[in-house]
Structure formats: structure tokens, C-alpha cells
Amino acid sequence: MKLANIGRIVQMAFVPRDFDAALHYWTKVIGAGPFYHLEHIVLDNTRYRGAPANVDLSAALGYWGDIQIELVKQHDDSPSIYRDWLKAGREGVQHIGVVLDDYDQFDSAHAALYRDGGEPVMETEIVNATRAAYFQMPGEDPLVEILALRPHFLKLWDHMRRTSVNWDGSDPLRAVPAEEVWAI
């Protein structure tokens, strides 16, 4: 199954060595943003290369048009796709995010990528919000992340995208707003 038939590419993710410099680049040079900072994200049921994993990470999410830019910072040395990326000396796009059309499509999309030669390297979820799996596809990087999002989480992403339209460059790094702000 072609990746394009699974869902929409909505995200480019980076694991920068210098988080602040990357944020400056995306907001001041490119003009993407604002970015919403999620600190020490609690991930549930995370597995890295088949083994249970507990990764301490933060992320900043912003939009450049309809594409979400994700900047990821890992705070510990736990085994993960982010740690391995930096240890290998890599730069650039670490993964692309593909949002599935239906939350319940996750298992079939996972199976399809596996059948097509993808190696699932990390899987995780945020209970009642998202499920995600990262695949190393045949060939080169980037990894492919498939994302199943609950409707309320899609609303949060839409709120972030809407705030980027005509953004004036002020307050480039923001806290994620309370749900009553974006769950309209």
C-alpha cells in the first residue's frame, strides 16, 4: 500500500542539537509559528525496538502553512528514536507525520507499512488522545510516523494552525492553552 493511500502528510519533525537555535530559525528566519511547547510529555505504553521504554521528552509544535513543524528535545538518555538520531550525528528531517483518516485505522495502517517492508522502531500513545508508530522504511531517512488522533486532539492541532494564520511574530513560544480555549 502506498503511503499516500494511508493518510495525509501533515508534519515534519526535527530533533535539533540546539533546541533554542532551531526555534529561532523556524520563527525568525522562516516565519513559522507560533510554537506551542509541551514539556515532559507523558507517553503511555511506549516500546522501542520491541522493548518497553520510558522516554522523557518535550516538543514544540508550530505551523508553516498547513504543515506542522515539530521540534523534539529528549531530556534523558533512554533508548529512543530521538537519542539514536543525535548519537548518529544526523541533522534535518527526522520523521514525517502521516495522520490517519480514522482513529480505528491504526492497526490496518501499521500492518500495511510492515508488509511493505517498514520496520516498526518505536510505538507509543497518549491515552485517550493519540496512538503513534514510527517506521524505518526501506531506503533512507526520514522515519515515517503514523498518527491516529482522537477528535479533541485534532481540534487542538487545528487551533494551533489557525493561530499561525497572520501571526505577527509575537510570543513565538507559548504554553498549550487550556482545552476550553481550543475545544470549540
PDB file of C-alpha atoms in Angstrom:
ATOM      1  CA  MET A   1       0.000   0.000   0.000  1.00  0.00           C
ATOM      2  CA  LYS A   2       1.363   3.412  -0.909  1.00  0.00           C
ATOM      3  CA  LEU A   3       1.942   5.766   1.977  1.00  0.00           C
ATOM      4  CA  ALA A   4      -0.196   8.349   0.199  1.00  0.00           C
ATOM      5  CA  ASN A   5      -3.155   5.974   0.448  1.00  0.00           C
ATOM      6  CA  ILE A   6      -2.853   5.671   4.234  1.00  0.00           C
ATOM      7  CA  GLY A   7      -3.291   9.308   5.244  1.00  0.00           C
ATOM      8  CA  ARG A   8      -2.130  12.888   4.845  1.00  0.00           C
ATOM      9  CA  ILE A   9       1.425  14.054   5.477  1.00  0.00           C
ATOM     10  CA  VAL A  10       0.884  16.840   7.975  1.00  0.00           C
ATOM     11  CA  GLN A  11       4.131  17.067   9.908  1.00  0.00           C
ATOM     12  CA  MET A  12       7.882  17.436   9.509  1.00  0.00           C
ATOM     13  CA  ALA A  13       9.763  16.695  12.726  1.00  0.00           C
ATOM     14  CA  PHE A  14      13.273  17.664  13.716  1.00  0.00           C
ATOM     15  CA  VAL A  15      15.469  16.626  16.647  1.00  0.00           C
ATOM     16  CA  PRO A  16      17.867  19.564  16.826  1.00  0.00           C
ATOM     17  CA  ARG A  17      21.089  19.606  18.805  1.00  0.00           C
ATOM     18  CA  ASP A  18      20.299  23.186  19.828  1.00  0.00           C
ATOM     19  CA  PHE A  19      16.578  23.490  20.517  1.00  0.00           C
ATOM     20  CA  ASP A  20      16.662  27.272  21.024  1.00  0.00           C
ATOM     21  CA  ALA A  21      18.588  27.856  17.787  1.00  0.00           C
ATOM     22  CA  ALA A  22      16.110  25.672  15.888  1.00  0.00           C
ATOM     23  CA  LEU A  23      13.174  27.563  17.369  1.00  0.00           C
ATOM     24  CA  HIS A  24      14.825  30.853  16.393  1.00  0.00           C
ATOM     25  CA  TYR A  25      15.406  29.593  12.852  1.00  0.00           C
ATOM     26  CA  TRP A  26      11.806  28.477  12.348  1.00  0.00           C
ATOM     27  CA  THR A  27      10.197  31.550  13.924  1.00  0.00           C
ATOM     28  CA  LYS A  28      12.548  34.371  12.890  1.00  0.00           C
ATOM     29  CA  VAL A  29      14.057  33.164   9.603  1.00  0.00           C
ATOM     30  CA  ILE A  30      11.237  31.063   8.146  1.00  0.00           C
ATOM     31  CA  GLY A  31       8.350  32.830   9.903  1.00  0.00           C
ATOM     32  CA  ALA A  32       6.607  29.670  11.073  1.00  0.00           C
ATOM     33  CA  GLY A  33       4.721  29.747  14.324  1.00  0.00           C
ATOM     34  CA  PRO A  34       3.826  30.436  16.946  1.00  0.00           C
ATOM     35  CA  PHE A  35       5.072  27.228  18.554  1.00  0.00           C
ATOM     36  CA  TYR A  36       3.303  25.532  21.437  1.00  0.00           C
ATOM     37  CA  HIS A  37       5.581  23.907  23.995  1.00  0.00           C
ATOM     38  CA  LEU A  38       4.643  20.594  25.571  1.00  0.00           C
ATOM     39  CA  GLU A  39       7.044  19.917  28.449  1.00  0.00           C
ATOM     40  CA  HIS A  40       7.897  16.456  29.726  1.00  0.00           C
ATOM     41  CA  ILE A  41       5.156  14.728  27.753  1.00  0.00           C
ATOM     42  CA  VAL A  42       3.720  11.683  29.489  1.00  0.00           C
ATOM     43  CA  LEU A  43       3.777   8.866  26.948  1.00  0.00           C
ATOM     44  CA  ASP A  44       1.984   5.618  27.664  1.00  0.00           C
ATOM     45  CA  ASN A  45       2.719   2.087  26.501  1.00  0.00           C
ATOM     46  CA  THR A  46       5.931   3.099  24.736  1.00  0.00           C
ATOM     47  CA  ARG A  47       8.011   0.399  23.084  1.00  0.00           C
ATOM     48  CA  TYR A  48      11.351   0.955  21.390  1.00  0.00           C
ATOM     49  CA  ARG A  49      12.546  -1.868  19.141  1.00  0.00           C
ATOM     50  CA  GLY A  50      10.110  -4.190  20.908  1.00  0.00           C
ATOM     51  CA  ALA A  51      11.195  -3.414  24.478  1.00  0.00           C
ATOM     52  CA  PRO A  52       9.331  -1.230  26.995  1.00  0.00           C
ATOM     53  CA  ALA A  53      10.700   2.320  27.042  1.00  0.00           C
ATOM     54  CA  ASN A  54      10.258   5.353  29.251  1.00  0.00           C
ATOM     55  CA  VAL A  55      11.414   8.483  27.439  1.00  0.00           C
ATOM     56  CA  ASP A  56      11.453  11.988  28.934  1.00  0.00           C
ATOM     57  CA  LEU A  57      10.875  14.436  26.108  1.00  0.00           C
ATOM     58  CA  SER A  58       9.433  17.809  25.291  1.00  0.00           C
ATOM     59  CA  ALA A  59       8.200  19.100  21.965  1.00  0.00           C
ATOM     60  CA  ALA A  60       7.298  22.382  20.338  1.00  0.00           C
ATOM     61  CA  LEU A  61       4.614  22.353  17.652  1.00  0.00           C
ATOM     62  CA  GLY A  62       4.063  25.173  15.187  1.00  0.00           C
ATOM     63  CA  TYR A  63       2.710  25.604  11.694  1.00  0.00           C
ATOM     64  CA  TRP A  64       4.202  26.702   8.414  1.00  0.00           C
ATOM     65  CA  GLY A  65       1.075  26.948   6.303  1.00  0.00           C
ATOM     66  CA  ASP A  66      -0.721  23.633   6.671  1.00  0.00           C
ATOM     67  CA  ILE A  67       2.435  21.719   7.632  1.00  0.00           C
ATOM     68  CA  GLN A  68       3.115  21.204  11.311  1.00  0.00           C
ATOM     69  CA  ILE A  69       6.738  21.637  12.332  1.00  0.00           C
ATOM     70  CA  GLU A  70       7.687  19.608  15.396  1.00  0.00           C
ATOM     71  CA  LEU A  71      10.885  20.222  17.348  1.00  0.00           C
ATOM     72  CA  VAL A  72      11.701  17.403  19.780  1.00  0.00           C
ATOM     73  CA  LYS A  73      14.047  17.542  22.752  1.00  0.00           C
ATOM     74  CA  GLN A  74      14.864  14.415  24.753  1.00  0.00           C
ATOM     75  CA  HIS A  75      15.899  15.132  28.354  1.00  0.00           C
ATOM     76  CA  ASP A  76      17.385  11.749  29.238  1.00  0.00           C
ATOM     77  CA  ASP A  77      19.485   9.033  27.620  1.00  0.00           C
ATOM     78  CA  SER A  78      16.738   6.396  27.414  1.00  0.00           C
ATOM     79  CA  PRO A  79      16.746   4.320  24.230  1.00  0.00           C
ATOM     80  CA  SER A  80      14.590   6.036  21.596  1.00  0.00           C
ATOM     81  CA  ILE A  81      14.486   7.169  18.001  1.00  0.00           C
ATOM     82  CA  TYR A  82      15.431  10.672  19.172  1.00  0.00           C
ATOM     83  CA  ARG A  83      18.504   9.589  21.135  1.00  0.00           C
ATOM     84  CA  ASP A  84      19.691   7.382  18.279  1.00  0.00           C
ATOM     85  CA  TRP A  85      19.228  10.214  15.779  1.00  0.00           C
ATOM     86  CA  LEU A  86      21.500  12.546  17.716  1.00  0.00           C
ATOM     87  CA  LYS A  87      24.069   9.866  18.562  1.00  0.00           C
ATOM     88  CA  ALA A  88      24.356   9.034  14.853  1.00  0.00           C
ATOM     89  CA  GLY A  89      25.189  12.683  14.127  1.00  0.00           C
ATOM     90  CA  ARG A  90      22.149  13.195  11.924  1.00  0.00           C
ATOM     91  CA  GLU A  91      20.577  16.515  11.008  1.00  0.00           C
ATOM     92  CA  GLY A  92      17.465  17.546   9.098  1.00  0.00           C
ATOM     93  CA  VAL A  93      14.020  15.978   8.994  1.00  0.00           C
ATOM     94  CA  GLN A  94      13.942  13.078  11.462  1.00  0.00           C
ATOM     95  CA  HIS A  95      10.412  11.911  10.678  1.00  0.00           C
ATOM     96  CA  ILE A  96       7.359  12.845   8.692  1.00  0.00           C
ATOM     97  CA  GLY A  97       3.975  12.515  10.342  1.00  0.00           C
ATOM     98  CA  VAL A  98       1.053  10.961   8.496  1.00  0.00           C
ATOM     99  CA  VAL A  99      -2.371  11.450  10.084  1.00  0.00           C
ATOM    100  CA  LEU A 100      -4.777   8.610   9.509  1.00  0.00           C
ATOM    101  CA  ASP A 101      -8.276   9.424   8.348  1.00  0.00           C
ATOM    102  CA  ASP A 102      -9.823   7.315  11.106  1.00  0.00           C
ATOM    103  CA  TYR A 103      -8.538   6.516  14.603  1.00  0.00           C
ATOM    104  CA  ASP A 104      -9.621   2.894  14.182  1.00  0.00           C
ATOM    105  CA  GLN A 105      -7.480   2.596  11.027  1.00  0.00           C
ATOM    106  CA  PHE A 106      -4.273   2.439  13.092  1.00  0.00           C
ATOM    107  CA  ASP A 107      -3.859  -1.345  13.213  1.00  0.00           C
ATOM    108  CA  SER A 108      -4.510  -1.830   9.492  1.00  0.00           C
ATOM    109  CA  ALA A 109      -2.130   1.025   8.557  1.00  0.00           C
ATOM    110  CA  HIS A 110       0.506  -0.452  10.863  1.00  0.00           C
ATOM    111  CA  ALA A 111       0.129  -3.863   9.203  1.00  0.00           C
ATOM    112  CA  ALA A 112       0.283  -2.329   5.703  1.00  0.00           C
ATOM    113  CA  LEU A 113       3.543  -0.483   6.381  1.00  0.00           C
ATOM    114  CA  TYR A 114       5.030  -3.636   7.884  1.00  0.00           C
ATOM    115  CA  ARG A 115       4.001  -5.662   4.808  1.00  0.00           C
ATOM    116  CA  ASP A 116       5.661  -3.032   2.624  1.00  0.00           C
ATOM    117  CA  GLY A 117       8.994  -3.588   4.361  1.00  0.00           C
ATOM    118  CA  GLY A 118       8.731  -0.991   7.100  1.00  0.00           C
ATOM    119  CA  GLU A 119      10.384  -1.805  10.402  1.00  0.00           C
ATOM    120  CA  PRO A 120       8.418  -0.510  13.398  1.00  0.00           C
ATOM    121  CA  VAL A 121      11.094   1.035  15.617  1.00  0.00           C
ATOM    122  CA  MET A 122       9.004   2.866  18.210  1.00  0.00           C
ATOM    123  CA  GLU A 123       5.360   2.866  19.243  1.00  0.00           C
ATOM    124  CA  THR A 124       3.623   4.993  21.827  1.00  0.00           C
ATOM    125  CA  GLU A 125       0.352   6.555  22.839  1.00  0.00           C
ATOM    126  CA  ILE A 126      -1.154   9.261  24.954  1.00  0.00           C
ATOM    127  CA  VAL A 127      -4.203   7.575  26.466  1.00  0.00           C
ATOM    128  CA  ASN A 128      -7.479   8.959  25.058  1.00  0.00           C
ATOM    129  CA  ALA A 129      -5.600  11.246  22.653  1.00  0.00           C
ATOM    130  CA  THR A 130      -3.169   9.632  20.202  1.00  0.00           C
ATOM    131  CA  ARG A 131      -1.525   6.454  19.007  1.00  0.00           C
ATOM    132  CA  ALA A 132       1.703   6.640  17.056  1.00  0.00           C
ATOM    133  CA  ALA A 133       4.150   4.264  15.413  1.00  0.00           C
ATOM    134  CA  TYR A 134       7.450   5.176  13.789  1.00  0.00           C
ATOM    135  CA  PHE A 135       8.687   3.074  10.881  1.00  0.00           C
ATOM    136  CA  GLN A 136      12.050   2.853   9.195  1.00  0.00           C
ATOM    137  CA  MET A 137      11.042   2.326   5.590  1.00  0.00           C
ATOM    138  CA  PRO A 138      13.330   0.692   3.009  1.00  0.00           C
ATOM    139  CA  GLY A 139      15.933   3.184   1.884  1.00  0.00           C
ATOM    140  CA  GLU A 140      16.990   6.344   3.652  1.00  0.00           C
ATOM    141  CA  ASP A 141      15.585   8.536   6.377  1.00  0.00           C
ATOM    142  CA  PRO A 142      13.306  10.124   7.393  1.00  0.00           C
ATOM    143  CA  LEU A 143      11.267   7.789   9.535  1.00  0.00           C
ATOM    144  CA  VAL A 144       7.529   7.638   8.858  1.00  0.00           C
ATOM    145  CA  GLU A 145       5.217   8.242  11.805  1.00  0.00           C
ATOM    146  CA  ILE A 146       1.611   7.145  11.538  1.00  0.00           C
ATOM    147  CA  LEU A 147      -0.700   9.047  13.859  1.00  0.00           C
ATOM    148  CA  ALA A 148      -4.204   8.210  14.963  1.00  0.00           C
ATOM    149  CA  LEU A 149      -5.706  11.226  16.715  1.00  0.00           C
ATOM    150  CA  ARG A 150      -8.892  11.483  18.753  1.00  0.00           C
ATOM    151  CA  PRO A 151     -11.238  14.307  17.630  1.00  0.00           C
ATOM    152  CA  HIS A 152     -10.425  16.581  20.581  1.00  0.00           C
ATOM    153  CA  PHE A 153      -6.703  16.318  19.809  1.00  0.00           C
ATOM    154  CA  LEU A 154      -7.401  17.209  16.169  1.00  0.00           C
ATOM    155  CA  LYS A 155      -9.182  20.326  17.469  1.00  0.00           C
ATOM    156  CA  LEU A 156      -6.053  21.310  19.387  1.00  0.00           C
ATOM    157  CA  TRP A 157      -3.942  20.949  16.257  1.00  0.00           C
ATOM    158  CA  ASP A 158      -6.490  22.978  14.292  1.00  0.00           C
ATOM    159  CA  HIS A 159      -6.344  25.715  16.934  1.00  0.00           C
ATOM    160  CA  MET A 160      -2.548  25.801  16.587  1.00  0.00           C
ATOM    161  CA  ARG A 161      -2.821  26.005  12.805  1.00  0.00           C
ATOM    162  CA  ARG A 162      -5.431  28.787  12.954  1.00  0.00           C
ATOM    163  CA  THR A 163      -3.257  30.896  15.274  1.00  0.00           C
ATOM    164  CA  SER A 164      -0.444  30.710  12.716  1.00  0.00           C
ATOM    165  CA  VAL A 165      -2.547  32.450  10.070  1.00  0.00           C
ATOM    166  CA  ASN A 166      -1.478  36.106  10.022  1.00  0.00           C
ATOM    167  CA  TRP A 167       0.768  35.532  13.046  1.00  0.00           C
ATOM    168  CA  ASP A 168       2.709  38.742  13.742  1.00  0.00           C
ATOM    169  CA  GLY A 169       5.807  37.103  15.236  1.00  0.00           C
ATOM    170  CA  SER A 170       4.982  37.968  18.840  1.00  0.00           C
ATOM    171  CA  ASP A 171       5.199  35.416  21.642  1.00  0.00           C
ATOM    172  CA  PRO A 172       6.881  32.724  19.499  1.00  0.00           C
ATOM    173  CA  LEU A 173       6.888  30.000  22.189  1.00  0.00           C
ATOM    174  CA  ARG A 174       3.625  29.515  24.044  1.00  0.00           C
ATOM    175  CA  ALA A 175       2.119  27.124  26.536  1.00  0.00           C
ATOM    176  CA  VAL A 176      -0.603  24.855  25.215  1.00  0.00           C
ATOM    177  CA  PRO A 177      -3.848  26.682  26.009  1.00  0.00           C
ATOM    178  CA  ALA A 178      -6.497  25.231  28.278  1.00  0.00           C
ATOM    179  CA  GLU A 179      -8.963  22.979  26.496  1.00  0.00           C
ATOM    180  CA  GLU A 180     -11.794  25.500  26.794  1.00  0.00           C
ATOM    181  CA  VAL A 181      -9.823  27.822  24.501  1.00  0.00           C
ATOM    182  CA  TRP A 182      -9.492  25.390  21.583  1.00  0.00           C
ATOM    183  CA  ALA A 183     -12.291  22.837  22.038  1.00  0.00           C
ATOM    184  CA  ILE A 184     -14.882  24.918  20.210  1.00  0.00           C
TER     185      ILE A 184
END
